Amino acid sequence: MGKREIRSSAAPAPLGTYSQALVAGDFLYTSGMGPIHPETGEVVGTDVAEQTRQVLANLSAILAEHGLGLDDVVKSTVHLQDLHRDFPAYDKVYREHFNEPYPVRTTVGSDLMNILVEIDFVAYKQS
């Protein structure tokens, strides 16, 4: 089957040598997405809640390009600049966007470049 690139103009263009997402078999894998406005290229929000909303909007746009939504996400990996301070506010926004059964998730503290949150997804599309 190989792999196929997925692109969305409603999400920020890659800033380096990577794809927004790839489809391999029944799975879509996204790159880590930050709180970047897709048209302006600027970081959106000054707190983790605002930034999480933008990240989820960016990822949702990529999923939609392949006919998927947040309910199709099976795994998320989340990086927070300040894990202890920001986890409760980030998690509150995250909960607003997902239904049970929730995706499996790994959340870690990371040294991010001028953003508070970065998220990537694995989503499943039954063929």
PDB file of C-alpha atoms in Angstrom:
ATOM      1  CA  MET A   1       0.000   0.000   0.000  1.00  0.00           C
ATOM      2  CA  GLY A   2       2.811   2.440   0.697  1.00  0.00           C
ATOM      3  CA  LYS A   3       2.305   5.802   2.277  1.00  0.00           C
ATOM      4  CA  ARG A   4       0.527   8.934   1.080  1.00  0.00           C
ATOM      5  CA  GLU A   5       1.020  12.530   2.181  1.00  0.00           C
ATOM      6  CA  ILE A   6      -1.922  14.561   3.513  1.00  0.00           C
ATOM      7  CA  ARG A   7      -1.846  18.372   3.361  1.00  0.00           C
ATOM      8  CA  SER A   8      -4.290  21.013   4.550  1.00  0.00           C
ATOM      9  CA  SER A   9      -4.098  24.726   3.824  1.00  0.00           C
ATOM     10  CA  ALA A  10      -6.239  25.187   6.963  1.00  0.00           C
ATOM     11  CA  ALA A  11      -3.249  24.085   9.088  1.00  0.00           C
ATOM     12  CA  PRO A  12       0.217  25.636   9.275  1.00  0.00           C
ATOM     13  CA  ALA A  13       2.656  24.646   6.550  1.00  0.00           C
ATOM     14  CA  PRO A  14       5.645  22.626   7.742  1.00  0.00           C
ATOM     15  CA  LEU A  15       8.563  24.734   8.963  1.00  0.00           C
ATOM     16  CA  GLY A  16      11.084  22.038   8.138  1.00  0.00           C
ATOM     17  CA  THR A  17      11.620  18.787   6.294  1.00  0.00           C
ATOM     18  CA  TYR A  18       8.458  16.904   7.262  1.00  0.00           C
ATOM     19  CA  SER A  19       4.866  16.321   6.143  1.00  0.00           C
ATOM     20  CA  GLN A  20       1.775  17.538   7.982  1.00  0.00           C
ATOM     21  CA  ALA A  21       0.522  13.948   7.927  1.00  0.00           C
ATOM     22  CA  LEU A  22       1.006  10.591   6.258  1.00  0.00           C
ATOM     23  CA  VAL A  23      -1.478   7.813   5.631  1.00  0.00           C
ATOM     24  CA  ALA A  24      -0.165   4.258   5.894  1.00  0.00           C
ATOM     25  CA  GLY A  25      -2.771   1.527   5.583  1.00  0.00           C
ATOM     26  CA  ASP A  26      -5.775   2.375   7.751  1.00  0.00           C
ATOM     27  CA  PHE A  27      -3.840   4.865   9.902  1.00  0.00           C
ATOM     28  CA  LEU A  28      -3.102   8.569   9.598  1.00  0.00           C
ATOM     29  CA  TYR A  29      -0.063   9.902  11.470  1.00  0.00           C
ATOM     30  CA  THR A  30       0.305  13.629  12.037  1.00  0.00           C
ATOM     31  CA  SER A  31       3.431  15.584  12.750  1.00  0.00           C
ATOM     32  CA  GLY A  32       3.610  17.489  15.991  1.00  0.00           C
ATOM     33  CA  MET A  33       1.471  20.596  15.615  1.00  0.00           C
ATOM     34  CA  GLY A  34       1.883  23.823  17.532  1.00  0.00           C
ATOM     35  CA  PRO A  35      -0.467  26.773  18.101  1.00  0.00           C
ATOM     36  CA  ILE A  36       0.408  28.486  14.844  1.00  0.00           C
ATOM     37  CA  HIS A  37      -2.258  30.371  12.901  1.00  0.00           C
ATOM     38  CA  PRO A  38      -2.304  28.829   9.402  1.00  0.00           C
ATOM     39  CA  GLU A  39      -2.669  32.159   7.587  1.00  0.00           C
ATOM     40  CA  THR A  40      -0.447  34.486   9.600  1.00  0.00           C
ATOM     41  CA  GLY A  41       2.179  32.025  10.805  1.00  0.00           C
ATOM     42  CA  GLU A  42       1.970  33.655  14.248  1.00  0.00           C
ATOM     43  CA  VAL A  43       1.688  31.860  17.595  1.00  0.00           C
ATOM     44  CA  VAL A  44      -1.915  32.076  18.836  1.00  0.00           C
ATOM     45  CA  GLY A  45      -2.611  32.689  22.520  1.00  0.00           C
ATOM     46  CA  THR A  46      -0.575  33.523  25.567  1.00  0.00           C
ATOM     47  CA  ASP A  47      -1.749  30.692  27.808  1.00  0.00           C
ATOM     48  CA  VAL A  48      -1.882  26.927  27.410  1.00  0.00           C
ATOM     49  CA  ALA A  49      -5.691  26.803  27.088  1.00  0.00           C
ATOM     50  CA  GLU A  50      -5.754  29.196  24.105  1.00  0.00           C
ATOM     51  CA  GLN A  51      -2.786  27.446  22.540  1.00  0.00           C
ATOM     52  CA  THR A  52      -4.336  23.998  23.017  1.00  0.00           C
ATOM     53  CA  ARG A  53      -7.520  25.155  21.234  1.00  0.00           C
ATOM     54  CA  GLN A  54      -5.451  26.336  18.246  1.00  0.00           C
ATOM     55  CA  VAL A  55      -3.411  23.136  18.136  1.00  0.00           C
ATOM     56  CA  LEU A  56      -6.597  21.039  18.127  1.00  0.00           C
ATOM     57  CA  ALA A  57      -8.079  23.230  15.361  1.00  0.00           C
ATOM     58  CA  ASN A  58      -4.931  22.729  13.267  1.00  0.00           C
ATOM     59  CA  LEU A  59      -4.960  18.975  13.803  1.00  0.00           C
ATOM     60  CA  SER A  60      -8.699  18.782  13.094  1.00  0.00           C
ATOM     61  CA  ALA A  61      -8.115  20.478   9.722  1.00  0.00           C
ATOM     62  CA  ILE A  62      -5.518  17.856   8.814  1.00  0.00           C
ATOM     63  CA  LEU A  63      -7.789  14.998   9.898  1.00  0.00           C
ATOM     64  CA  ALA A  64     -10.651  16.460   7.829  1.00  0.00           C
ATOM     65  CA  GLU A  65      -8.509  16.311   4.679  1.00  0.00           C
ATOM     66  CA  HIS A  66      -8.694  12.520   4.999  1.00  0.00           C
ATOM     67  CA  GLY A  67     -12.350  12.380   6.060  1.00  0.00           C
ATOM     68  CA  LEU A  68     -11.556  11.928   9.749  1.00  0.00           C
ATOM     69  CA  GLY A  69     -12.471  13.737  12.949  1.00  0.00           C
ATOM     70  CA  LEU A  70     -11.344  13.768  16.553  1.00  0.00           C
ATOM     71  CA  ASP A  71     -13.444  10.669  17.313  1.00  0.00           C
ATOM     72  CA  ASP A  72     -11.133   8.746  14.954  1.00  0.00           C
ATOM     73  CA  VAL A  73      -8.008   9.575  16.985  1.00  0.00           C
ATOM     74  CA  VAL A  74      -6.628   6.489  18.734  1.00  0.00           C
ATOM     75  CA  LYS A  75      -3.378   7.934  20.146  1.00  0.00           C
ATOM     76  CA  SER A  76      -2.106  11.362  21.035  1.00  0.00           C
ATOM     77  CA  THR A  77       1.295  12.481  22.182  1.00  0.00           C
ATOM     78  CA  VAL A  78       1.387  15.811  23.984  1.00  0.00           C
ATOM     79  CA  HIS A  79       4.367  17.970  24.881  1.00  0.00           C
ATOM     80  CA  LEU A  80       3.904  20.744  27.444  1.00  0.00           C
ATOM     81  CA  GLN A  81       6.537  23.398  28.086  1.00  0.00           C
ATOM     82  CA  ASP A  82       5.642  23.431  31.798  1.00  0.00           C
ATOM     83  CA  LEU A  83       4.017  20.077  32.599  1.00  0.00           C
ATOM     84  CA  HIS A  84       3.232  20.732  36.265  1.00  0.00           C
ATOM     85  CA  ARG A  85       1.856  24.233  35.821  1.00  0.00           C
ATOM     86  CA  ASP A  86      -0.079  23.717  32.585  1.00  0.00           C
ATOM     87  CA  PHE A  87      -1.452  20.175  32.722  1.00  0.00           C
ATOM     88  CA  PRO A  88      -4.803  21.014  34.414  1.00  0.00           C
ATOM     89  CA  ALA A  89      -5.684  23.854  31.967  1.00  0.00           C
ATOM     90  CA  TYR A  90      -4.528  21.849  28.941  1.00  0.00           C
ATOM     91  CA  ASP A  91      -6.459  18.761  30.079  1.00  0.00           C
ATOM     92  CA  LYS A  92      -9.666  20.777  30.566  1.00  0.00           C
ATOM     93  CA  VAL A  93      -9.571  21.985  26.943  1.00  0.00           C
ATOM     94  CA  TYR A  94      -8.593  18.523  25.688  1.00  0.00           C
ATOM     95  CA  ARG A  95     -11.622  16.974  27.456  1.00  0.00           C
ATOM     96  CA  GLU A  96     -13.932  19.467  25.714  1.00  0.00           C
ATOM     97  CA  HIS A  97     -12.864  18.077  22.330  1.00  0.00           C
ATOM     98  CA  PHE A  98     -12.984  14.304  22.857  1.00  0.00           C
ATOM     99  CA  ASN A  99     -15.652  11.730  23.624  1.00  0.00           C
ATOM    100  CA  GLU A 100     -15.305   8.387  25.374  1.00  0.00           C
ATOM    101  CA  PRO A 101     -13.579   6.139  24.737  1.00  0.00           C
ATOM    102  CA  TYR A 102     -10.782   8.688  24.836  1.00  0.00           C
ATOM    103  CA  PRO A 103      -7.648   8.145  22.757  1.00  0.00           C
ATOM    104  CA  VAL A 104      -4.671   6.682  24.564  1.00  0.00           C
ATOM    105  CA  ARG A 105      -2.331   9.514  25.443  1.00  0.00           C
ATOM    106  CA  THR A 106       1.199  10.258  26.500  1.00  0.00           C
ATOM    107  CA  THR A 107       1.823  13.695  28.016  1.00  0.00           C
ATOM    108  CA  VAL A 108       5.361  14.834  28.771  1.00  0.00           C
ATOM    109  CA  GLY A 109       7.250  17.972  29.662  1.00  0.00           C
ATOM    110  CA  SER A 110       9.473  19.200  26.829  1.00  0.00           C
ATOM    111  CA  ASP A 111      11.685  22.128  25.932  1.00  0.00           C
ATOM    112  CA  LEU A 112       9.532  23.735  23.221  1.00  0.00           C
ATOM    113  CA  MET A 113      10.478  26.623  20.956  1.00  0.00           C
ATOM    114  CA  ASN A 114       8.396  29.661  22.009  1.00  0.00           C
ATOM    115  CA  ILE A 115       5.150  27.679  22.443  1.00  0.00           C
ATOM    116  CA  LEU A 116       3.459  26.032  25.422  1.00  0.00           C
ATOM    117  CA  VAL A 117       1.989  22.904  23.777  1.00  0.00           C
ATOM    118  CA  GLU A 118       2.600  20.595  20.822  1.00  0.00           C
ATOM    119  CA  ILE A 119       0.423  17.590  19.953  1.00  0.00           C
ATOM    120  CA  ASP A 120       0.533  14.806  17.384  1.00  0.00           C
ATOM    121  CA  PHE A 121      -2.105  12.181  16.577  1.00  0.00           C
ATOM    122  CA  VAL A 122      -2.515   8.707  15.210  1.00  0.00           C
ATOM    123  CA  ALA A 123      -6.009   8.244  13.764  1.00  0.00           C
ATOM    124  CA  TYR A 124      -7.717   5.142  12.383  1.00  0.00           C
ATOM    125  CA  LYS A 125      -9.888   5.028   9.261  1.00  0.00           C
ATOM    126  CA  GLN A 126     -11.461   1.708   8.559  1.00  0.00           C
ATOM    127  CA  SER A 127     -11.176   0.916   4.857  1.00  0.00           C
TER     128      SER A 127
END
